[in-house]
Tab-separated table of C-alpha atoms and ligand atoms in Angstrom:
chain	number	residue	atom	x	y	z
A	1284	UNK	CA	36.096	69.508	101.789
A	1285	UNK	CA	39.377	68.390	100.369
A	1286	UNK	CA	40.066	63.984	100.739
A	1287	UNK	CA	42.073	62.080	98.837
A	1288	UNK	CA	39.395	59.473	98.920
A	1289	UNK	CA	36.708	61.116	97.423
A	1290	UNK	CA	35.990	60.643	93.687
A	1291	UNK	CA	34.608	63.896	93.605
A	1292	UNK	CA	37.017	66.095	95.354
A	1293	UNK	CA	35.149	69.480	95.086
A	1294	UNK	CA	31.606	70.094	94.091
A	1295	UNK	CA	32.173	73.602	92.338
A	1296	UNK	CA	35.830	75.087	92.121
A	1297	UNK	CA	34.350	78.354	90.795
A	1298	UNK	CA	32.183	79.046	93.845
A	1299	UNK	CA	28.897	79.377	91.689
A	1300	UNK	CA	31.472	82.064	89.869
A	1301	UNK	CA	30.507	80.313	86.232
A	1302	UNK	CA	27.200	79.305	84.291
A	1303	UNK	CA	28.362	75.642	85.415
A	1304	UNK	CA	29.284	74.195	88.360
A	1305	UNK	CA	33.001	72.965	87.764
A	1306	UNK	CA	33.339	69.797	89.804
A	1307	UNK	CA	37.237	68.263	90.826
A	1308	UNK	CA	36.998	64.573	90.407
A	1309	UNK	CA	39.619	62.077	91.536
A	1310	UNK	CA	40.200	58.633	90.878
A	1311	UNK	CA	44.017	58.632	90.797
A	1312	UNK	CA	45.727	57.484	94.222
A	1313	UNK	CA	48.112	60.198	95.647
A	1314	UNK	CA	47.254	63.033	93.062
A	1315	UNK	CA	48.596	66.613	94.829
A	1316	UNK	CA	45.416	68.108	95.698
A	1317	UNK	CA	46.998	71.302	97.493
A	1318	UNK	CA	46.979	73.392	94.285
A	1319	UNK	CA	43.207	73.786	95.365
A	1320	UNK	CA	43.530	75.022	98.942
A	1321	UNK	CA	45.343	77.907	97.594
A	1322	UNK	CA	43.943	78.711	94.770
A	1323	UNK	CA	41.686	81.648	93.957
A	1324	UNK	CA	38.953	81.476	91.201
A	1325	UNK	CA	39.122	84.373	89.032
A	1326	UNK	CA	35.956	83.856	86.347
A	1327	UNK	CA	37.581	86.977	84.684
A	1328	UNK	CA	41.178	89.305	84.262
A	1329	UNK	CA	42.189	90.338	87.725
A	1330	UNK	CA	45.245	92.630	88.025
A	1331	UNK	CA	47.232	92.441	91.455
A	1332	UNK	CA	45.187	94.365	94.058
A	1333	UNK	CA	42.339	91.502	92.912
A	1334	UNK	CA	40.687	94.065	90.589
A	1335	UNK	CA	41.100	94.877	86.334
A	1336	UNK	CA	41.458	98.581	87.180
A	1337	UNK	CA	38.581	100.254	84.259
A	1338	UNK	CA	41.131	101.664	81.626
A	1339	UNK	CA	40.481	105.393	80.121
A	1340	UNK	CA	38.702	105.034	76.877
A	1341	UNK	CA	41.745	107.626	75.057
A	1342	UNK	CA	40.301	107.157	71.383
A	1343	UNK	CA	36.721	105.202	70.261
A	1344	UNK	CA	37.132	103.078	67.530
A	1345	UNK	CA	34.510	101.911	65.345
A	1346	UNK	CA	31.003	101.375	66.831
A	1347	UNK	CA	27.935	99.869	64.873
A	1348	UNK	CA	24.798	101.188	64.467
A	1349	UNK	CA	23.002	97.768	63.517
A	1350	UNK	CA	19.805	96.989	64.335
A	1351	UNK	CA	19.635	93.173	66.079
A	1352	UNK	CA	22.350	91.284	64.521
A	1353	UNK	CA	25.411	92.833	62.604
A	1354	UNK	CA	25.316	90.719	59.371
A	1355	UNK	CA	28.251	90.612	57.009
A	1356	UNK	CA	28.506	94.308	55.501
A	1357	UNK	CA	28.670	95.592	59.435
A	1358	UNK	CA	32.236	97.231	59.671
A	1359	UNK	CA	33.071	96.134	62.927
A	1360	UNK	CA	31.653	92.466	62.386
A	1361	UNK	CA	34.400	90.238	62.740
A	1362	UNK	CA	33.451	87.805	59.745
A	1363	UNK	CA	34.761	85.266	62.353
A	1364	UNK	CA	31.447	83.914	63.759
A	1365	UNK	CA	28.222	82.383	61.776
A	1366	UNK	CA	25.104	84.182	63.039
A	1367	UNK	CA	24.681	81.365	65.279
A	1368	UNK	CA	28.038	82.331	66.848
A	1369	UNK	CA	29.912	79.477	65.660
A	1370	UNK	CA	33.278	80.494	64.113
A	1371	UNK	CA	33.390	79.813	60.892
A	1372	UNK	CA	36.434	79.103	59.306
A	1373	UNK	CA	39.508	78.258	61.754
A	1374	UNK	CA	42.449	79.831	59.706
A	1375	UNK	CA	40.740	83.451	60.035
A	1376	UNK	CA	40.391	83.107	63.724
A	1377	UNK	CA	44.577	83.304	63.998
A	1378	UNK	CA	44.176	86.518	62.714
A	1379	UNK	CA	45.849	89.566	65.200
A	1380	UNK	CA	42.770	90.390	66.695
A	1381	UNK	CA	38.692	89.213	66.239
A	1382	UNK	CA	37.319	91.999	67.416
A	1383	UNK	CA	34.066	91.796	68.706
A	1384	UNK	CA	31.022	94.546	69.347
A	1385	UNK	CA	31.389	96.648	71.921
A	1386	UNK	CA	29.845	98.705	74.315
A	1387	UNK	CA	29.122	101.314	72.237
A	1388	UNK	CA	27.602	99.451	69.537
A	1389	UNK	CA	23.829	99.844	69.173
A	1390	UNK	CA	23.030	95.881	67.883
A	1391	UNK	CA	21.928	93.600	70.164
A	1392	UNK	CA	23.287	91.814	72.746
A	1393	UNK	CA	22.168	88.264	71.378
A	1394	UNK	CA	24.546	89.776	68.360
A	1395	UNK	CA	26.307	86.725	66.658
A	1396	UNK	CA	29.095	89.174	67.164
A	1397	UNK	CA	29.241	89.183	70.702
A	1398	UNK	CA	30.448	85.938	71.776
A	1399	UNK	CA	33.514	85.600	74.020
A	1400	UNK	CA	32.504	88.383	75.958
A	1401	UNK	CA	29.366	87.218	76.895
A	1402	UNK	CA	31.078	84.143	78.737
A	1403	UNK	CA	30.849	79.948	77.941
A	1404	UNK	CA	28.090	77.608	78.741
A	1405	UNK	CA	30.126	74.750	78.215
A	1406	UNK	CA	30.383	72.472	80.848
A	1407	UNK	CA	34.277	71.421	81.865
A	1408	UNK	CA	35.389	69.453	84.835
A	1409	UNK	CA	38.526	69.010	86.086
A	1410	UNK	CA	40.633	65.143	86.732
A	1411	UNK	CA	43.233	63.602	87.605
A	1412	UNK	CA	44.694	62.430	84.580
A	1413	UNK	CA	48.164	61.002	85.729
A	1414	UNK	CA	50.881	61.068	88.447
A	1415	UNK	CA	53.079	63.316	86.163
A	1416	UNK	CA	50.915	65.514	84.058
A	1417	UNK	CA	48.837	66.111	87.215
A	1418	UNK	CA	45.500	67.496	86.402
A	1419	UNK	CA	43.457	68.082	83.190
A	1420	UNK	CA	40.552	69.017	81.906
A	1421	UNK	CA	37.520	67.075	79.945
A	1422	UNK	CA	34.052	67.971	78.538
A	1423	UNK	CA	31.127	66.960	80.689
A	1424	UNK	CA	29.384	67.490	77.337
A	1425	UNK	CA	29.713	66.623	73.179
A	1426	UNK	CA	31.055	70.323	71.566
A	1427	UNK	CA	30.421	70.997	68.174
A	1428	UNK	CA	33.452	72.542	66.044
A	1429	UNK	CA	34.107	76.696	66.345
A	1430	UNK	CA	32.741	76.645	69.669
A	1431	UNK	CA	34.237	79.441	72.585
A	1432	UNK	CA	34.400	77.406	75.721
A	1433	UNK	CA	36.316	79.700	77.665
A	1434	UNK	CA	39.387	82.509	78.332
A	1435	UNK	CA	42.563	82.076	80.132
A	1436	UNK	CA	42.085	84.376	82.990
A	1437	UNK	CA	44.225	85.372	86.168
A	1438	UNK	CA	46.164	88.258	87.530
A	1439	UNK	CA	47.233	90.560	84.470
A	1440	UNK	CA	51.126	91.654	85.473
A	1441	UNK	CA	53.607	93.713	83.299
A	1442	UNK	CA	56.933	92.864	81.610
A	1443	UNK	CA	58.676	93.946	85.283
A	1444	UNK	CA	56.686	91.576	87.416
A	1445	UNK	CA	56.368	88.754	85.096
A	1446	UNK	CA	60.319	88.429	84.798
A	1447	UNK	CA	59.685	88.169	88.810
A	1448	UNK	CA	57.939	85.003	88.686
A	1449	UNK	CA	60.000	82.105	89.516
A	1450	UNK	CA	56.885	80.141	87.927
A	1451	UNK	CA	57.245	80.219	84.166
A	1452	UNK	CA	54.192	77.521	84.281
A	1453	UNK	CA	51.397	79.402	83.799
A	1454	UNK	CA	52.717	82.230	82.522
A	1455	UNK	CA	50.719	83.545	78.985
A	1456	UNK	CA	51.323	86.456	77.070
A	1457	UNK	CA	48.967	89.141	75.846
A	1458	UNK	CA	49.025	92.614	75.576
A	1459	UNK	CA	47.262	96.395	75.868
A	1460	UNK	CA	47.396	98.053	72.715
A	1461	UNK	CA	51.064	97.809	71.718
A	1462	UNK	CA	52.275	96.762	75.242
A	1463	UNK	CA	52.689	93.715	76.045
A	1464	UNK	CA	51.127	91.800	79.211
A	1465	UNK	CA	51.345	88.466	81.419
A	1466	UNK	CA	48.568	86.740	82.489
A	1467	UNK	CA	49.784	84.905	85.476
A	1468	UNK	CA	47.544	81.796	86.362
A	1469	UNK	CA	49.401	79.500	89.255
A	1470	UNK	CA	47.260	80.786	92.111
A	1471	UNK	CA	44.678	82.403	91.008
A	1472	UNK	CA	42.372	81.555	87.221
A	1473	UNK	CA	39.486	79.677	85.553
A	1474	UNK	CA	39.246	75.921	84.410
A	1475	UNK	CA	41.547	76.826	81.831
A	1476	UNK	CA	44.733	76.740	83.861
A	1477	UNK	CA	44.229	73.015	84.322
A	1478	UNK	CA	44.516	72.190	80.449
A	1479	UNK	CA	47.316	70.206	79.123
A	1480	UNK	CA	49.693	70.407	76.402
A	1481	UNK	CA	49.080	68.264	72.942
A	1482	UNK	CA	51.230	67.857	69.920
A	1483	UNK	CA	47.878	67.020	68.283
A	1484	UNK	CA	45.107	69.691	70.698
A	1485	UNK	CA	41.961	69.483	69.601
A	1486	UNK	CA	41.397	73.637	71.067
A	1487	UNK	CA	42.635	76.499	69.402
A	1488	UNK	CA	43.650	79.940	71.522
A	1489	UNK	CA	42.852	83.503	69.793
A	1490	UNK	CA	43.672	86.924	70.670
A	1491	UNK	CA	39.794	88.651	70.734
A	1492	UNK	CA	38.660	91.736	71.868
A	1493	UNK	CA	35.845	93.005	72.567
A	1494	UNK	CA	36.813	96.973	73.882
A	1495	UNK	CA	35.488	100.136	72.569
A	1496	UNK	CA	39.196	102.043	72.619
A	1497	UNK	CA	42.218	101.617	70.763
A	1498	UNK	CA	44.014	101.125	73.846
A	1499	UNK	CA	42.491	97.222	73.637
A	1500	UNK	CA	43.058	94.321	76.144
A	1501	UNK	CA	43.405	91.506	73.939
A	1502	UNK	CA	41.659	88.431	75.320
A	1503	UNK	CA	43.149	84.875	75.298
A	1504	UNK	CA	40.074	83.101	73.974
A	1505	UNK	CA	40.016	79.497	73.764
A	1506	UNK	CA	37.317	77.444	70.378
A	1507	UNK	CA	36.973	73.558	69.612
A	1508	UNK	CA	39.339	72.670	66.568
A	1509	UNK	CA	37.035	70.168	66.320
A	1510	UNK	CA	34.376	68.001	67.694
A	1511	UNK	CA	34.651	66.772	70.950
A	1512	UNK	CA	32.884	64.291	72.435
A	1513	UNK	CA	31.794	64.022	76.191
A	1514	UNK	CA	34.438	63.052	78.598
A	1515	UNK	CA	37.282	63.445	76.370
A	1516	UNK	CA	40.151	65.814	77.566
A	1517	UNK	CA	40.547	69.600	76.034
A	1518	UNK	CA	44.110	70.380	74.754
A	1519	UNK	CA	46.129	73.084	73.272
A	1520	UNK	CA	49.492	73.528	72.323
A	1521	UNK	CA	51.607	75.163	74.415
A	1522	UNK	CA	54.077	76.498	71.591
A	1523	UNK	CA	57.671	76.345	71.740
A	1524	UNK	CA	59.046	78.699	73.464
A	1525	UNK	CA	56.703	77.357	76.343
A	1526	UNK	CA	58.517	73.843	75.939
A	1527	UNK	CA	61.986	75.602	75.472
A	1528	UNK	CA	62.065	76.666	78.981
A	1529	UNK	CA	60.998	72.879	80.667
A	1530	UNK	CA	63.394	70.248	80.875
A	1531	UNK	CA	61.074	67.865	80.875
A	1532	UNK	CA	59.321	65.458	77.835
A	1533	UNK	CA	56.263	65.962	76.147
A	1534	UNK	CA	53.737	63.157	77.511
A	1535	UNK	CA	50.603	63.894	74.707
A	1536	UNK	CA	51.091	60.776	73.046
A	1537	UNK	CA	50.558	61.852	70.064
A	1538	UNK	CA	51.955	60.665	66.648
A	1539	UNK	CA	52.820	64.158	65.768
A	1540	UNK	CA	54.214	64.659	69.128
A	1541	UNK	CA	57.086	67.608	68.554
A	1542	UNK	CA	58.711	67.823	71.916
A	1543	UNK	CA	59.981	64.166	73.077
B	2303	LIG	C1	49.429	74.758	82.611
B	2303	LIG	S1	49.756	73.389	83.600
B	2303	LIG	C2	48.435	72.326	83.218
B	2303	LIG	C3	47.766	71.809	84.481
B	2303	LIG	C4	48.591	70.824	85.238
B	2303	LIG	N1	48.457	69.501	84.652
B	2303	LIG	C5	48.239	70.811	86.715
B	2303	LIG	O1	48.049	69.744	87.292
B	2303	LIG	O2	48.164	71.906	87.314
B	2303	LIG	C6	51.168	72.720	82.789
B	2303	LIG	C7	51.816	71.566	83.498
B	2303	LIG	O3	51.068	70.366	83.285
B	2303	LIG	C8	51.928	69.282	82.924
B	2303	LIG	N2	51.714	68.970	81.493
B	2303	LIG	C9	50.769	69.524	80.693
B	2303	LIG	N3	50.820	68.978	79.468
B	2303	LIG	C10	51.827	68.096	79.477
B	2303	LIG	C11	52.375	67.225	78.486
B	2303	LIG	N4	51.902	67.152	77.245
B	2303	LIG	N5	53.417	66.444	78.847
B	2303	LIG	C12	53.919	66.481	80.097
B	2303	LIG	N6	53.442	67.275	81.089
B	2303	LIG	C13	52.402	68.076	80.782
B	2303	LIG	C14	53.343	69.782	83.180
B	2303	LIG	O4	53.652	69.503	84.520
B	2303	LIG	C15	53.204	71.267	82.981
B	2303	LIG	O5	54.203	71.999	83.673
């Protein structure tokens, strides 16, 4: 039930779609609130008939044949992630592509390798941060450093349909193989639609995959830059040719704030 009186606007925006329940709270007078009567929670990709149509698998790349966890000599072992699963050294994770295990691997599924596919545990909510940035997002818990909390999901358009959308908002780029992709977010997506834009974020995006053909959908995966402590908002930078398309100023507040 959508009020603008209630603190806590909706119980779970993902439907029980998540491992958490992702509550709206509200305690900002005259916040829009209609975004959520039309939006659509998508936990994963979608493409536009509401489905990621399965892609042909044209040619397997490399599958392990590790038993349990793939340790460090494992070929298709990323060297992103600590056994635990925590990434270990930021720089390497802006690499093209950390590509995960995959289907036809033969380690296990509690493989330190097999993170972002598996899905996040950490809890997010969404608030109302301010009359002009609108909503944001915050952590209902402390997050150590290196940790996935989530992937920018929504309906998965081509070059044709993205230049379409009147919307460049929540536009993202990614891409299949050597094609390139949209992932358009406005009306339908995860928590991760609602984060805003910092000069300084303290969230880092990566391109990860975790397919077993060449053909690969690269994932938009979102890890902690560093820690973050309960309650305080989750940012990433937008980049510029996201801010060379708005006409508006950068509100971070930020010292290092690039796009005033
Ligand atoms: C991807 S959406 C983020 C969610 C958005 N706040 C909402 O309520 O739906 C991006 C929009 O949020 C606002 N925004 C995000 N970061 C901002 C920033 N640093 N300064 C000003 N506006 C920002 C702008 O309106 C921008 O077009």
């Amino acid at each position: 039930m959508i009020s603008d009186e209630n603190i806590l606007l909706i119980e779970d925006l993902s439907n029980g779609a998540e491992r958490f329940s992702v509550p709206v709270i509200c305690t900002v007078p005259k916040m829009d609130t209609s975004v959520f009567r039309d939006f659509k929670y998508a936990p994963r990709l979608i493409d536009v008939s509401g489905h990621l149509k399965n892609r042909p698998v044209s040619k397997k790349i490399y599958s392990c044949r590790c038993y349990g966890s793939c340790d460090v000599n494992c070929q298709c072992a990323s060297g992103i992630y600590t056994k635990t699963g925590v990434v270990n050294n930021m720089d390497h994770l802006m690499c093209d592509i950390v590509q995960e295990c995959n289907d036809y691997c033969e380690c296990a599924l509690w493989c330190g390798n097999r993170i972002a596919q598996k899905g996040s545990n950490i809890s997010m909510e969404i608030f109302a941060r301010d009359l002009k940035c609108g909503w944001g997002v915050r952590a209902k818990m402390n997050i150590p450093k290196g940790v996935y909390i989530g992937e920018y999901t929504g309906e998965l358009i081509d070059d044709d349909e993205a230049a379409m959308r009147s919307d460049t908002t929540f536009l993202f780029e990614t891409r299949i193989g050597e094609q390139t992709y949209t992932i358009d977010a406005k009306y339908c997506g995860n928590y991760t639609r609602f984060i805003n834009h910092s000069c300084n974020p303290n969230v880092k995006v990566a391109n990860v995959s975790w397919d077993q053909s060449e053909n690969q959908l690269i994932h938009m995966c979102f890890y902690t830059d560093r820690i973050i402590m309960k309650n305080e908002e989750i940012t990433i930078d937008y980049g510029d040719s996201w801010w060379a398309a708005k006409k508006f100023a950068c509100l971070c507040g930020s010292s290092k704030c690039k796009y005033q």
